[in-house]
PDB file of C-alpha atoms in Angstrom:
ATOM      1  CA  MET J   1      60.940 -48.133 -71.866  1.00 78.00           C
ATOM      2  CA  ASP J   2      58.588 -50.773 -73.200  1.00 86.00           C
ATOM      3  CA  ARG J   3      55.813 -48.496 -74.432  1.00 88.00           C
ATOM      4  CA  ALA J   4      53.514 -51.381 -75.428  1.00 89.00           C
ATOM      5  CA  ALA J   5      53.765 -52.874 -71.928  1.00 92.00           C
ATOM      6  CA  VAL J   6      53.026 -49.483 -70.366  1.00 92.00           C
ATOM      7  CA  ALA J   7      49.891 -49.152 -72.529  1.00 91.00           C
ATOM      8  CA  ARG J   8      48.753 -52.639 -71.465  1.00 92.00           C
ATOM      9  CA  ASP J   9      49.357 -51.782 -67.810  1.00 93.00           C
ATOM     10  CA  LEU J  10      47.405 -48.547 -68.191  1.00 94.00           C
ATOM     11  CA  ASP J  11      44.496 -50.511 -69.658  1.00 92.00           C
ATOM     12  CA  ALA J  12      43.977 -52.075 -66.209  1.00 93.00           C
ATOM     13  CA  LEU J  13      44.220 -48.713 -64.436  1.00 95.00           C
ATOM     14  CA  ILE J  14      42.237 -46.296 -66.611  1.00 95.00           C
ATOM     15  CA  ASP J  15      38.456 -46.207 -66.302  1.00 93.00           C
ATOM     16  CA  ASP J  16      36.154 -46.766 -69.276  1.00 91.00           C
ATOM     17  CA  GLY J  17      36.042 -43.575 -71.277  1.00 91.00           C
ATOM     18  CA  GLY J  18      39.534 -42.661 -70.119  1.00 93.00           C
ATOM     19  CA  ALA J  19      42.506 -42.032 -72.364  1.00 95.00           C
ATOM     20  CA  ILE J  20      46.271 -41.940 -72.575  1.00 96.00           C
ATOM     21  CA  VAL J  21      47.601 -38.496 -73.470  1.00 96.00           C
ATOM     22  CA  LEU J  22      51.180 -37.924 -74.595  1.00 94.00           C
ATOM     23  CA  ALA J  23      52.697 -34.487 -75.084  1.00 95.00           C
ATOM     24  CA  SER J  24      56.010 -34.111 -76.882  1.00 90.00           C
ATOM     25  CA  GLY J  25      57.987 -32.129 -79.394  1.00 88.00           C
ATOM     26  CA  GLY J  26      56.995 -34.592 -82.107  1.00 85.00           C
ATOM     27  CA  ALA J  27      59.037 -37.337 -83.680  1.00 80.00           C
ATOM     28  CA  PRO J  28      62.634 -36.750 -84.762  1.00 77.00           C
ATOM     29  CA  GLY J  29      62.719 -35.524 -88.328  1.00 79.00           C
ATOM     30  CA  ASP J  30      59.234 -33.980 -88.253  1.00 85.00           C
ATOM     31  CA  ILE J  31      60.804 -30.526 -88.201  1.00 89.00           C
ATOM     32  CA  GLU J  32      64.101 -29.585 -89.787  1.00 91.00           C
ATOM     33  CA  PRO J  33      66.538 -28.821 -86.959  1.00 92.00           C
ATOM     34  CA  PRO J  34      68.063 -25.358 -86.965  1.00 95.00           C
ATOM     35  CA  PRO J  35      71.503 -25.281 -88.606  1.00 95.00           C
ATOM     36  CA  TRP J  36      73.196 -23.959 -85.450  1.00 95.00           C
ATOM     37  CA  LEU J  37      72.282 -27.140 -83.571  1.00 95.00           C
ATOM     38  CA  GLU J  38      75.244 -28.869 -85.227  1.00 96.00           C
ATOM     39  CA  ALA J  39      77.627 -26.397 -83.540  1.00 97.00           C
ATOM     40  CA  ILE J  40      76.145 -27.332 -80.152  1.00 97.00           C
ATOM     41  CA  ARG J  41      76.331 -31.054 -80.932  1.00 95.00           C
ATOM     42  CA  THR J  42      80.030 -30.713 -81.751  1.00 97.00           C
ATOM     43  CA  VAL J  43      80.730 -29.034 -78.402  1.00 97.00           C
ATOM     44  CA  ARG J  44      78.587 -31.546 -76.490  1.00 95.00           C
ATOM     45  CA  GLU J  45      80.404 -34.480 -78.100  1.00 94.00           C
ATOM     46  CA  ARG J  46      83.760 -32.949 -77.210  1.00 96.00           C
ATOM     47  CA  TYR J  47      82.729 -32.901 -73.546  1.00 94.00           C
ATOM     48  CA  LEU J  48      80.515 -35.971 -73.283  1.00 91.00           C
ATOM     49  CA  GLY J  49      81.208 -38.224 -76.270  1.00 87.00           C
ATOM     50  CA  PRO J  50      78.925 -39.203 -79.152  1.00 84.00           C
ATOM     51  CA  GLU J  51      76.353 -41.143 -77.103  1.00 76.00           C
ATOM     52  CA  ARG J  52      73.464 -39.291 -75.488  1.00 68.00           C
ATOM     53  CA  CYS J  53      73.852 -40.397 -71.880  1.00 65.00           C
ATOM     54  CA  ALA J  54      70.918 -40.025 -69.541  1.00 62.00           C
ATOM     55  CA  ASP J  55      71.055 -41.087 -65.910  1.00 60.00           C
ATOM     56  CA  ARG J  56      72.081 -44.770 -66.036  1.00 62.00           C
ATOM     57  CA  GLY J  57      72.459 -45.437 -69.730  1.00 60.00           C
ATOM     58  CA  THR J  58      72.369 -44.030 -73.219  1.00 59.00           C
ATOM     59  CA  TYR J  59      69.326 -42.719 -75.025  1.00 59.00           C
ATOM     60  CA  ARG J  60      68.250 -43.222 -78.605  1.00 66.00           C
ATOM     61  CA  HIS J  61      64.979 -42.021 -80.041  1.00 67.00           C
ATOM     62  CA  PRO J  62      62.597 -44.940 -80.571  1.00 70.00           C
ATOM     63  CA  ALA J  63      62.509 -46.182 -84.147  1.00 75.00           C
ATOM     64  CA  GLU J  64      58.718 -46.504 -84.021  1.00 84.00           C
ATOM     65  CA  ARG J  65      56.351 -43.564 -83.585  1.00 87.00           C
ATOM     66  CA  HIS J  66      54.124 -43.434 -80.487  1.00 89.00           C
ATOM     67  CA  GLN J  67      51.026 -43.620 -82.702  1.00 90.00           C
ATOM     68  CA  ASP J  68      52.181 -46.911 -84.232  1.00 89.00           C
ATOM     69  CA  VAL J  69      52.773 -48.474 -80.808  1.00 90.00           C
ATOM     70  CA  LEU J  70      49.386 -47.266 -79.548  1.00 91.00           C
ATOM     71  CA  ALA J  71      47.602 -48.573 -82.677  1.00 90.00           C
ATOM     72  CA  ARG J  72      48.411 -52.117 -81.503  1.00 91.00           C
ATOM     73  CA  ALA J  73      47.457 -51.388 -77.882  1.00 90.00           C
ATOM     74  CA  PRO J  74      44.059 -51.413 -76.180  1.00 92.00           C
ATOM     75  CA  PHE J  75      43.977 -47.625 -76.739  1.00 91.00           C
ATOM     76  CA  SER J  76      43.932 -47.725 -80.543  1.00 90.00           C
ATOM     77  CA  ARG J  77      41.598 -44.774 -81.296  1.00 95.00           C
ATOM     78  CA  ILE J  78      44.224 -42.134 -81.861  1.00 96.00           C
ATOM     79  CA  GLU J  79      43.919 -38.406 -82.415  1.00 97.00           C
ATOM     80  CA  THR J  80      46.973 -36.216 -82.904  1.00 96.00           C
ATOM     81  CA  ALA J  81      47.127 -32.427 -82.720  1.00 97.00           C
ATOM     82  CA  ARG J  82      50.197 -30.375 -83.619  1.00 96.00           C
ATOM     83  CA  TRP J  83      51.108 -26.750 -83.106  1.00 96.00           C
ATOM     84  CA  ASP J  84      54.199 -25.179 -84.644  1.00 96.00           C
ATOM     85  CA  ARG J  85      55.633 -21.849 -83.599  1.00 96.00           C
ATOM     86  CA  ALA J  86      58.787 -19.843 -84.128  1.00 96.00           C
ATOM     87  CA  ILE J  87      60.944 -19.084 -81.106  1.00 96.00           C
ATOM     88  CA  THR J  88      63.742 -16.553 -80.994  1.00 98.00           C
ATOM     89  CA  ARG J  89      66.421 -16.976 -78.350  1.00 98.00           C
ATOM     90  CA  THR J  90      69.622 -15.228 -77.332  1.00 98.00           C
ATOM     91  CA  VAL J  91      73.009 -16.926 -77.080  1.00 98.00           C
ATOM     92  CA  ASP J  92      72.626 -17.208 -73.300  1.00 98.00           C
ATOM     93  CA  GLU J  93      69.141 -18.701 -73.603  1.00 98.00           C
ATOM     94  CA  VAL J  94      70.283 -21.335 -76.114  1.00 98.00           C
ATOM     95  CA  ALA J  95      73.370 -22.154 -74.034  1.00 97.00           C
ATOM     96  CA  GLY J  96      71.372 -22.388 -70.804  1.00 97.00           C
ATOM     97  CA  LEU J  97      68.772 -24.586 -72.469  1.00 96.00           C
ATOM     98  CA  GLN J  98      71.451 -27.235 -72.988  1.00 96.00           C
ATOM     99  CA  LEU J  99      71.647 -27.739 -69.217  1.00 96.00           C
ATOM    100  CA  SER J 100      67.958 -28.690 -69.111  1.00 94.00           C
ATOM    101  CA  TYR J 101      68.518 -31.825 -71.196  1.00 89.00           C
ATOM    102  CA  SER J 102      69.313 -35.041 -69.352  1.00 84.00           C
ATOM    103  CA  TYR J 103      72.163 -35.778 -71.771  1.00 86.00           C
ATOM    104  CA  SER J 104      73.912 -32.430 -71.132  1.00 91.00           C
ATOM    105  CA  SER J 105      72.758 -31.691 -67.601  1.00 90.00           C
ATOM    106  CA  PRO J 106      75.040 -30.332 -64.886  1.00 94.00           C
ATOM    107  CA  ARG J 107      75.113 -33.872 -63.487  1.00 91.00           C
ATOM    108  CA  GLN J 108      76.474 -35.208 -66.783  1.00 89.00           C
ATOM    109  CA  LEU J 109      78.964 -32.366 -67.193  1.00 94.00           C
ATOM    110  CA  GLY J 110      80.210 -32.387 -63.602  1.00 94.00           C
ATOM    111  CA  PRO J 111      82.961 -29.822 -63.012  1.00 97.00           C
ATOM    112  CA  ASP J 112      82.977 -28.873 -66.723  1.00 97.00           C
ATOM    113  CA  VAL J 113      79.653 -26.969 -66.661  1.00 97.00           C
ATOM    114  CA  LYS J 114      81.170 -23.475 -66.883  1.00 98.00           C
ATOM    115  CA  ALA J 115      83.663 -24.447 -69.587  1.00 98.00           C
ATOM    116  CA  PHE J 116      80.923 -26.231 -71.553  1.00 98.00           C
ATOM    117  CA  LEU J 117      78.653 -23.176 -71.436  1.00 98.00           C
ATOM    118  CA  SER J 118      81.521 -20.921 -72.474  1.00 98.00           C
ATOM    119  CA  ASP J 119      82.353 -23.170 -75.436  1.00 98.00           C
ATOM    120  CA  VAL J 120      78.687 -23.412 -76.480  1.00 98.00           C
ATOM    121  CA  ARG J 121      78.380 -19.616 -76.398  1.00 98.00           C
ATOM    122  CA  GLU J 122      81.579 -19.256 -78.427  1.00 98.00           C
ATOM    123  CA  ALA J 123      80.414 -21.804 -81.025  1.00 98.00           C
ATOM    124  CA  LEU J 124      77.036 -20.089 -81.329  1.00 98.00           C
ATOM    125  CA  GLN J 125      78.586 -16.619 -81.685  1.00 98.00           C
ATOM    126  CA  SER J 126      80.890 -17.955 -84.396  1.00 97.00           C
ATOM    127  CA  PHE J 127      77.907 -19.427 -86.209  1.00 97.00           C
ATOM    128  CA  GLU J 128      75.666 -16.361 -85.839  1.00 97.00           C
ATOM    129  CA  PRO J 129      77.439 -13.158 -84.776  1.00 97.00           C
ATOM    130  CA  SER J 130      74.113 -11.344 -84.248  1.00 97.00           C
ATOM    131  CA  GLY J 131      73.482 -13.595 -81.249  1.00 96.00           C
ATOM    132  CA  VAL J 132      69.873 -14.169 -82.332  1.00 97.00           C
ATOM    133  CA  PHE J 133      68.759 -17.753 -82.912  1.00 98.00           C
ATOM    134  CA  GLU J 134      65.436 -18.684 -84.451  1.00 96.00           C
ATOM    135  CA  GLU J 135      63.933 -22.121 -84.284  1.00 95.00           C
ATOM    136  CA  ARG J 136      60.666 -23.702 -85.343  1.00 95.00           C
ATOM    137  CA  VAL J 137      59.313 -25.704 -82.421  1.00 94.00           C
ATOM    138  CA  ARG J 138      56.508 -28.245 -82.441  1.00 94.00           C
ATOM    139  CA  THR J 139      54.163 -29.297 -79.690  1.00 95.00           C
ATOM    140  CA  GLU J 140      52.399 -32.568 -80.398  1.00 95.00           C
ATOM    141  CA  VAL J 141      49.596 -34.040 -78.313  1.00 97.00           C
ATOM    142  CA  ILE J 142      48.467 -37.615 -78.878  1.00 96.00           C
ATOM    143  CA  ARG J 143      45.208 -38.808 -77.328  1.00 97.00           C
ATOM    144  CA  ALA J 144      44.606 -42.548 -77.433  1.00 95.00           C
ATOM    145  CA  ARG J 145      41.290 -44.086 -76.368  1.00 96.00           C
ATOM    146  CA  ARG J 146      39.803 -47.532 -76.453  1.00 93.00           C
ATOM    147  CA  PRO J 147      37.771 -48.369 -79.601  1.00 88.00           C
TER     148      PRO J 147
END
């Protein structure tokens, strides 16, 4: 997606005093990923390959932060708020969560969904026999307004 073009298009649509608001989990690398995520990645790559496929193509995180793109856009007054929290999940919750991602959705996995989930559960149990997985999660909200 051309984020700069979207911001320019929104400039014509949003009333004076309006804003663009983005909500996300923050930029990659802002929070150290939990160590057990590598076990899931290994299983996912075995089923789907190394590329993160989503719908009609592959996905890579943008190299440039949203704030940097918006700083050059008509909405260059930027405020960012972040909230971090710890989440504890079970093996089944972590495994099921994988199906909510576009790159490991049931559509991507096709007939391998059950086998994938079984292998994810097995990899997680091998990594952490207690079956309890803690993760620090971030919510980031960016509000961008015109100067």
